[in-house]
Coordinates of N, CA and C in Angstrom, one line a residue:
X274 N 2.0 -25.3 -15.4 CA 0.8 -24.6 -15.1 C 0.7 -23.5 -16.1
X275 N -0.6 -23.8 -16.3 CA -1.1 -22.2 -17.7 C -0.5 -21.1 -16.9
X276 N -0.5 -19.9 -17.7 CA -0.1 -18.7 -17.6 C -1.5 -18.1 -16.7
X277 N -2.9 -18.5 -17.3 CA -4.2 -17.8 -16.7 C -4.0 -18.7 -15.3
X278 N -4.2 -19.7 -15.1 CA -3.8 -20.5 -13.9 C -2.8 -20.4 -12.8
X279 N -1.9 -19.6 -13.5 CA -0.9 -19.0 -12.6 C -1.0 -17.6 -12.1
X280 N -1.6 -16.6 -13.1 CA -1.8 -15.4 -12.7 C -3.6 -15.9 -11.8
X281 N -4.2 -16.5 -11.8 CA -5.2 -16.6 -11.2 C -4.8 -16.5 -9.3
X282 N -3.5 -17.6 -9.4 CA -3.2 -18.1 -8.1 C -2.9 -16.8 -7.2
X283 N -1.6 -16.6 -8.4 CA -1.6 -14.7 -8.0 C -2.3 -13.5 -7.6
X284 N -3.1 -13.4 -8.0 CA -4.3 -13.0 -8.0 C -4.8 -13.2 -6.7
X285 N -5.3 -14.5 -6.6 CA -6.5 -14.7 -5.2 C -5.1 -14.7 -4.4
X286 N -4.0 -14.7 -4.4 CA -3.2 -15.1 -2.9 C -2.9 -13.6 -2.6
X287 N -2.7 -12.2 -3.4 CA -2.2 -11.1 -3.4 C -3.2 -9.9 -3.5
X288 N -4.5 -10.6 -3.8 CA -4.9 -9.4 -4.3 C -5.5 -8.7 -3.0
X289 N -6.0 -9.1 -1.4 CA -6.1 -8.6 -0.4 C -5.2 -7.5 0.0
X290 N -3.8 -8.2 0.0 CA -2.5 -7.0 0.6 C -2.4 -6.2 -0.5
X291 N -2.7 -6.1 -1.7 CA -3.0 -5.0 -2.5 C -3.7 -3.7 -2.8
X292 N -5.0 -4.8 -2.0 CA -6.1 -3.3 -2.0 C -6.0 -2.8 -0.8
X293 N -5.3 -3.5 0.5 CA -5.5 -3.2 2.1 C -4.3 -1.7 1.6
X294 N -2.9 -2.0 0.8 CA -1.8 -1.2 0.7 C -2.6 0.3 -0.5
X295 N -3.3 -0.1 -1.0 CA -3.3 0.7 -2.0 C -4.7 1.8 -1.2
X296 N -5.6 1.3 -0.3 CA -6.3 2.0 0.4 C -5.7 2.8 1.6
X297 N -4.7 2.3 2.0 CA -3.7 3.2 2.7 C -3.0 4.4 2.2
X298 N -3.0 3.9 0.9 CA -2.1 5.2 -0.1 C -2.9 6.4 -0.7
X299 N -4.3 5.6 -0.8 CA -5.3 6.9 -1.1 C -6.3 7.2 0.1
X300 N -6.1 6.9 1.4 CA -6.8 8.0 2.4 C -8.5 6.8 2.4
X301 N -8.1 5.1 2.6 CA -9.5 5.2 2.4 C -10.3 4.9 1.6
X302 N -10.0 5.9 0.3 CA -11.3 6.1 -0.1 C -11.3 4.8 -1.6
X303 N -12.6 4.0 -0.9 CA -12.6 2.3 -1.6 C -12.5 2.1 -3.1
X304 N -13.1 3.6 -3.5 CA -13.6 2.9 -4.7 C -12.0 3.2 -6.0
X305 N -11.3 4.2 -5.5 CA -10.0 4.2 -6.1 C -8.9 3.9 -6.0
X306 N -9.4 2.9 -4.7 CA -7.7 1.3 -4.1 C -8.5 0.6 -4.7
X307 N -9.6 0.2 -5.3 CA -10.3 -1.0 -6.0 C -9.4 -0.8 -7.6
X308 N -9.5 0.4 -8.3 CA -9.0 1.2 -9.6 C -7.8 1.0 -9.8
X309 N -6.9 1.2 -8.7 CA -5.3 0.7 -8.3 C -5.0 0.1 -8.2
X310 N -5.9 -1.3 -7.5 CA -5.6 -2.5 -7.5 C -5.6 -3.3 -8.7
X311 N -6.9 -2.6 -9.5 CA -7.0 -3.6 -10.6 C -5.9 -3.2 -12.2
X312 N -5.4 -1.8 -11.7 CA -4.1 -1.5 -12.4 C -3.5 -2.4 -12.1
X313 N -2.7 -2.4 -10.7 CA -2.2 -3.5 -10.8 C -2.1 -4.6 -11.2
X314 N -3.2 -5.7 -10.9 CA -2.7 -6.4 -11.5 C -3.1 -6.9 -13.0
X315 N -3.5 -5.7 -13.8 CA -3.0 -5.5 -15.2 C -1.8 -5.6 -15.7
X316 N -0.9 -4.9 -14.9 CA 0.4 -4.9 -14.9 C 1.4 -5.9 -14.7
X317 N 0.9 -6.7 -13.3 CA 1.2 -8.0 -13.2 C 0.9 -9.0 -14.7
X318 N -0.3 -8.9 -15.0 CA -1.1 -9.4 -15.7 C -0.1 -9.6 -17.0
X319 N 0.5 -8.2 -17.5 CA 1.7 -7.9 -18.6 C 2.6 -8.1 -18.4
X320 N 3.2 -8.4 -17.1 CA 4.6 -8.7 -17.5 C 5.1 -9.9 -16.5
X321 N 4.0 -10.7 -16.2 CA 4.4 -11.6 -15.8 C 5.6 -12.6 -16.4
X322 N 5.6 -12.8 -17.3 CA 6.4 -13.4 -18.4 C 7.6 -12.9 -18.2
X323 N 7.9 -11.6 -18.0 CA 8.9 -10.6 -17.8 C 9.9 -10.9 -16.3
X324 N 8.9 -11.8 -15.5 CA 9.6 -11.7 -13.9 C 10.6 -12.5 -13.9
X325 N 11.6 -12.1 -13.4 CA 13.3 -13.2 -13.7 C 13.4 -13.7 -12.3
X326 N 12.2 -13.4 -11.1 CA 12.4 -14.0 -9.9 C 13.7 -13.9 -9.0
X327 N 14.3 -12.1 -9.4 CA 15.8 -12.3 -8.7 C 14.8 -11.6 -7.1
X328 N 13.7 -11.5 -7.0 CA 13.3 -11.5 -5.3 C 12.0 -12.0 -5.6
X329 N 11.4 -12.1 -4.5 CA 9.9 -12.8 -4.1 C 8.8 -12.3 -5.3
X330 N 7.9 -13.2 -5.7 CA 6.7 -12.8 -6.3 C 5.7 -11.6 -5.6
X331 N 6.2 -11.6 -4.3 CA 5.1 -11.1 -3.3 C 5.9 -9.1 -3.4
X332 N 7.4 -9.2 -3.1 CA 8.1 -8.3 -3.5 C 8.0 -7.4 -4.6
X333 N 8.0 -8.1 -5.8 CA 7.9 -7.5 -7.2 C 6.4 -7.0 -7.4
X334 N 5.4 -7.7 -6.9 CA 4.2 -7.4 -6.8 C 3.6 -6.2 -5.8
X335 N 4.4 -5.9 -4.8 CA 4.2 -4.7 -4.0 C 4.9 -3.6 -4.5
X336 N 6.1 -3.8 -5.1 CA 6.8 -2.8 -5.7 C 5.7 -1.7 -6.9
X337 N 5.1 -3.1 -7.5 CA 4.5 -2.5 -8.5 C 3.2 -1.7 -7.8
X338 N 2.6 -1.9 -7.2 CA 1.3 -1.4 -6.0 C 2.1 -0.2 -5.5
X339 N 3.3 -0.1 -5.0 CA 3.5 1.6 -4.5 C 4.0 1.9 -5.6
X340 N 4.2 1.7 -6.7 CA 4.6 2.9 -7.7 C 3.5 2.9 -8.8
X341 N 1.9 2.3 -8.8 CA 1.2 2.3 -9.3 C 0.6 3.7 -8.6
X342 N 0.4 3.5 -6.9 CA -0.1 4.0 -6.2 C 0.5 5.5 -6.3
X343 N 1.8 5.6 -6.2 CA 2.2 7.1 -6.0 C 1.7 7.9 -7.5
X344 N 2.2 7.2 -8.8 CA 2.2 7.8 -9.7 C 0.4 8.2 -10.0
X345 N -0.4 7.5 -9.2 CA -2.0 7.7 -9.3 C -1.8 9.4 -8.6
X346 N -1.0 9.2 -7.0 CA -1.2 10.5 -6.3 C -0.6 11.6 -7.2
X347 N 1.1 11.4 -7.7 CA 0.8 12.7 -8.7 C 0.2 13.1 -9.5
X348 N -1.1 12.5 -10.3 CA -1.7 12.4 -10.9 C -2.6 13.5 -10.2
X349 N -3.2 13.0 -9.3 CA -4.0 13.6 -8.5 C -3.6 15.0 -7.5
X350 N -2.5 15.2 -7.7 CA -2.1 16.0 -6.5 C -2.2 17.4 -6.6
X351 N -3.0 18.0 -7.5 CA -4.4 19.4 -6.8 C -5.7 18.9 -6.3
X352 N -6.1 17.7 -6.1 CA -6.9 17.1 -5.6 C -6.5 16.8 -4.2
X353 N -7.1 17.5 -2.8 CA -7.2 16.1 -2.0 C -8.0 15.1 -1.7
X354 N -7.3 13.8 -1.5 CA -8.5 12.4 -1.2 C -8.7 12.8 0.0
X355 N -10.0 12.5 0.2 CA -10.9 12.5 1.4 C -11.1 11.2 2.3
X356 N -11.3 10.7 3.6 CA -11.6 9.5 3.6 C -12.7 9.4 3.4
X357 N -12.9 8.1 3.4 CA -14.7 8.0 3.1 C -15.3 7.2 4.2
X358 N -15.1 7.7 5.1 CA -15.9 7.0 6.3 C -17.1 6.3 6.5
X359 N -17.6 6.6 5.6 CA -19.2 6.1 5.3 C -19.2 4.8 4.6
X360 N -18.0 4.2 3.6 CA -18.0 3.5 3.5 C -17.5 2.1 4.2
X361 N -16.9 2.3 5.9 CA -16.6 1.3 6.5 C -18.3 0.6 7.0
X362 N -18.0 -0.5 7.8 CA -19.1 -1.2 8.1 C -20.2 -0.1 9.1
X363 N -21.2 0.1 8.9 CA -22.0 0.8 10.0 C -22.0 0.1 11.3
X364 N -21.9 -0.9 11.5 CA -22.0 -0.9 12.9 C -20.4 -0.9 13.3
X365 N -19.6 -0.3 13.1 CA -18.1 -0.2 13.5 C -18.6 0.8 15.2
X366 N -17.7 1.0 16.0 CA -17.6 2.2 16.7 C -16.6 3.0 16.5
X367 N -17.5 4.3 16.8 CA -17.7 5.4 16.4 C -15.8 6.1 17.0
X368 N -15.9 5.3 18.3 CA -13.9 6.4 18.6 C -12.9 5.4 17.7
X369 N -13.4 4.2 17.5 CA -12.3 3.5 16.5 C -12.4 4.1 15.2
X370 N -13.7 5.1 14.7 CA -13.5 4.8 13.4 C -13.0 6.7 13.3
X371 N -13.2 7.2 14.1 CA -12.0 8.6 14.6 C -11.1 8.4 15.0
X372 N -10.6 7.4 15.4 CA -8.9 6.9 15.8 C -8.6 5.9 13.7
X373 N -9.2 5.6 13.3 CA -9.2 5.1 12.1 C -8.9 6.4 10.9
X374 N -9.5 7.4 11.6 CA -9.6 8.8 10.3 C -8.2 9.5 10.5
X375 N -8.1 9.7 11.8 CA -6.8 10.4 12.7 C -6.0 9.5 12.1
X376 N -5.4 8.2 12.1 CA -4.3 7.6 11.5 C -4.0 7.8 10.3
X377 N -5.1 7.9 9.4 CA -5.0 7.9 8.2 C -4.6 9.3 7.7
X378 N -5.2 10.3 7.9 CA -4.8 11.8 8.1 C -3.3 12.0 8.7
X379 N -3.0 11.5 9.6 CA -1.3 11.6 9.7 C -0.6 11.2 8.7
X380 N -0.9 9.8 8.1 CA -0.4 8.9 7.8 C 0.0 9.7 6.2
X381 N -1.0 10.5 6.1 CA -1.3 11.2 4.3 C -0.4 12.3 5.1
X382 N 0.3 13.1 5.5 CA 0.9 14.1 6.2 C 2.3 13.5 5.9
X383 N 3.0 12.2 6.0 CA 4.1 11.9 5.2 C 4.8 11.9 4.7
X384 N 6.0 12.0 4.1 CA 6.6 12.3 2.8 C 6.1 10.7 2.1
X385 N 6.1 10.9 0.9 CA 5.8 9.5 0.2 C 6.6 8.7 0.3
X386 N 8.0 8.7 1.0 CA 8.9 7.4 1.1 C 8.2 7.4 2.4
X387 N 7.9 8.1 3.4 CA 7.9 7.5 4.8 C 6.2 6.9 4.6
X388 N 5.8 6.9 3.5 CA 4.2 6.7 3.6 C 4.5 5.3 3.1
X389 N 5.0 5.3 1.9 CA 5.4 3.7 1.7 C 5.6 2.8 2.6
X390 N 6.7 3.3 3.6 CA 7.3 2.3 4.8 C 6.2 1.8 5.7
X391 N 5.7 3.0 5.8 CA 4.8 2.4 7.1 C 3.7 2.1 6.8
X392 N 3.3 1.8 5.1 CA 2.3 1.1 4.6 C 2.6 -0.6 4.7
X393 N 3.6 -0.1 4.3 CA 4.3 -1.8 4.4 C 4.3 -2.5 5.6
X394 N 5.0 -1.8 6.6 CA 5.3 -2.1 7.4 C 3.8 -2.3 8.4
X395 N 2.5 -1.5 8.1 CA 1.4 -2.2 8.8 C 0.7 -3.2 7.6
X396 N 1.3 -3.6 6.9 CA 0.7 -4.5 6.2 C 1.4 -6.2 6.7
X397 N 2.0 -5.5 7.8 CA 3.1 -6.8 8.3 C 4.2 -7.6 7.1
X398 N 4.8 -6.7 6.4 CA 5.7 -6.9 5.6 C 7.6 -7.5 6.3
X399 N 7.7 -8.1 6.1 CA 9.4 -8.0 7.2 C 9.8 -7.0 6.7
X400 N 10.9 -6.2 7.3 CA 11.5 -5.0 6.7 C 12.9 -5.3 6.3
X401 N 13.4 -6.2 5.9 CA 14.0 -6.5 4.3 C 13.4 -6.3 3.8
X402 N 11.9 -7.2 3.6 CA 11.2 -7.4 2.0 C 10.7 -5.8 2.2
X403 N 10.8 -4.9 3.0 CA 10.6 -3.6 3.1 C 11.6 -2.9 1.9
X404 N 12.6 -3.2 2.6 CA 14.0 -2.8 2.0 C 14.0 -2.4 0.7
X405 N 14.1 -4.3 0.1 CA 14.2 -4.2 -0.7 C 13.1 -3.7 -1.8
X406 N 11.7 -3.4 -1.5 CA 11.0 -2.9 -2.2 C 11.5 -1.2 -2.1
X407 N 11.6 -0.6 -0.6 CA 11.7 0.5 -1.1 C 13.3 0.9 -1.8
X408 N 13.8 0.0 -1.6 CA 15.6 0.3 -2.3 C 16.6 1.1 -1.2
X409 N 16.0 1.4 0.0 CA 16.8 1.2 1.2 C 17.6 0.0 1.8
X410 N 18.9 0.6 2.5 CA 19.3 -0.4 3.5 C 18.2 -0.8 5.1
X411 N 18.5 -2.3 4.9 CA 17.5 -3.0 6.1 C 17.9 -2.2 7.2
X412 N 19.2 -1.4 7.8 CA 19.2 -0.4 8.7 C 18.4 0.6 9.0
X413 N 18.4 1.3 7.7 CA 17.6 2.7 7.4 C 16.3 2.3 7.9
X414 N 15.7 1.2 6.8 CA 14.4 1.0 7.1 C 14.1 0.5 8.8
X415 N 14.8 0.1 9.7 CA 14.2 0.0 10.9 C 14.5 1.0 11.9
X416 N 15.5 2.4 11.2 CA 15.5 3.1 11.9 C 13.9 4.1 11.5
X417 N 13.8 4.3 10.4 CA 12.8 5.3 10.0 C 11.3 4.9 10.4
X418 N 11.2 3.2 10.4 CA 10.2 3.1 11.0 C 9.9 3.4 12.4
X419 N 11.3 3.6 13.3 CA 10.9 4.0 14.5 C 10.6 5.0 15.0
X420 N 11.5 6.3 13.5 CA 10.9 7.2 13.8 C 9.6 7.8 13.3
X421 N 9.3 6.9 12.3 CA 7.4 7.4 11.5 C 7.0 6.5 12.4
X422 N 7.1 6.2 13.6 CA 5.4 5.2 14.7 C 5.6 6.6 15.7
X423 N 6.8 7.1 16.1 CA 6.8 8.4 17.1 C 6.2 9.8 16.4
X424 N 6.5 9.8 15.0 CA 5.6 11.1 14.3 C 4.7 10.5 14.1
X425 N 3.9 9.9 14.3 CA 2.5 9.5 14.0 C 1.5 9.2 15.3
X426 N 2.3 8.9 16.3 CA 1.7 9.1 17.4 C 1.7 10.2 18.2
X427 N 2.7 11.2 17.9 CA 2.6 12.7 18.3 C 1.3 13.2 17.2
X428 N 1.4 13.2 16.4 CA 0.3 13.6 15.0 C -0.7 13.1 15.5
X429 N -1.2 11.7 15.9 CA -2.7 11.2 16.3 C -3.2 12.1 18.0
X430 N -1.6 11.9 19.1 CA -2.0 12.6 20.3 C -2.8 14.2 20.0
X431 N -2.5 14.8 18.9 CA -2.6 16.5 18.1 C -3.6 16.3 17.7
X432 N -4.3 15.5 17.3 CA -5.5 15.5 16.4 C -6.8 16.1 17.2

């Protein structure tokens, strides 16, 4: 298979859980998880040649998405991202899309490892492939997710 033919596959099979994770990481707001995403897979794009396949294509490919992602936020970080509400569908309702702002607003409240996890982890990731993206033990990661769903649901009950 060509190199363009392969990064293509990549591409359409990845690039959803990309921008779903990378809009998680910025609060939302579409038009700079679109900017992240397509860093991404620039990056992909470079060093595909480079992947030695010692874990999943799907793995190395998220890795690169949260450390695209964070290094965007320090980048950013006298700035805060806003969500952009306005750009979900108009006919959404109105308490899901303030239970949608509330999650997101906790979720940015964080530390950036626990924002990673539970990006992943509602991106329905197994939490190995958690793991080993974030470079935790599969322990850690299922204890901390249990405790970032109880700080996040105290955080949404406060809102």
């Amino acid at each position: 298979m060509s190199k363009k033919l392969e990064f293509q596959e990549i591409y359409h099979s990845h690039y959803p859980k990309v921008i779903r994770l990378c809009m998680g990481y910025l609060s939302g707001n579409e038009a700079l998880a679109k900017d992240m995403a397509q860093e991404v897979f620039i990056k992909v794009w470079q060093y595909l040649k480079d992947f030695r396949g010692e874990a999943t294509i799907s793995t190395w490919i998220f890795r690169i998405t949260v450390n695209t992602c964070l290094q965007e936020l320090r980048k950013k970080k006298t700035k805060s991202l806003k969500i952009d509400i306005a750009s979900n569908e108009a006919n959404e309702d109105p308490e899901s899309e303030k239970q949608f702002a509330s999650m997101y607003r906790c979720i940015n409240k964080l530390s950036a490892e626990n924002k990673s996890i539970i990006l992943l982890e509602l991106e329905g990731l197994p939490q190995k492939e958690i793991a080993a993206i974030t470079g935790l033990n599969h322990a850690a990661i299922r204890t901390r997710i249990h405790r970032i769903k109880d700080q996040l649901s105290k955080c949404v009950k406060n809102e």
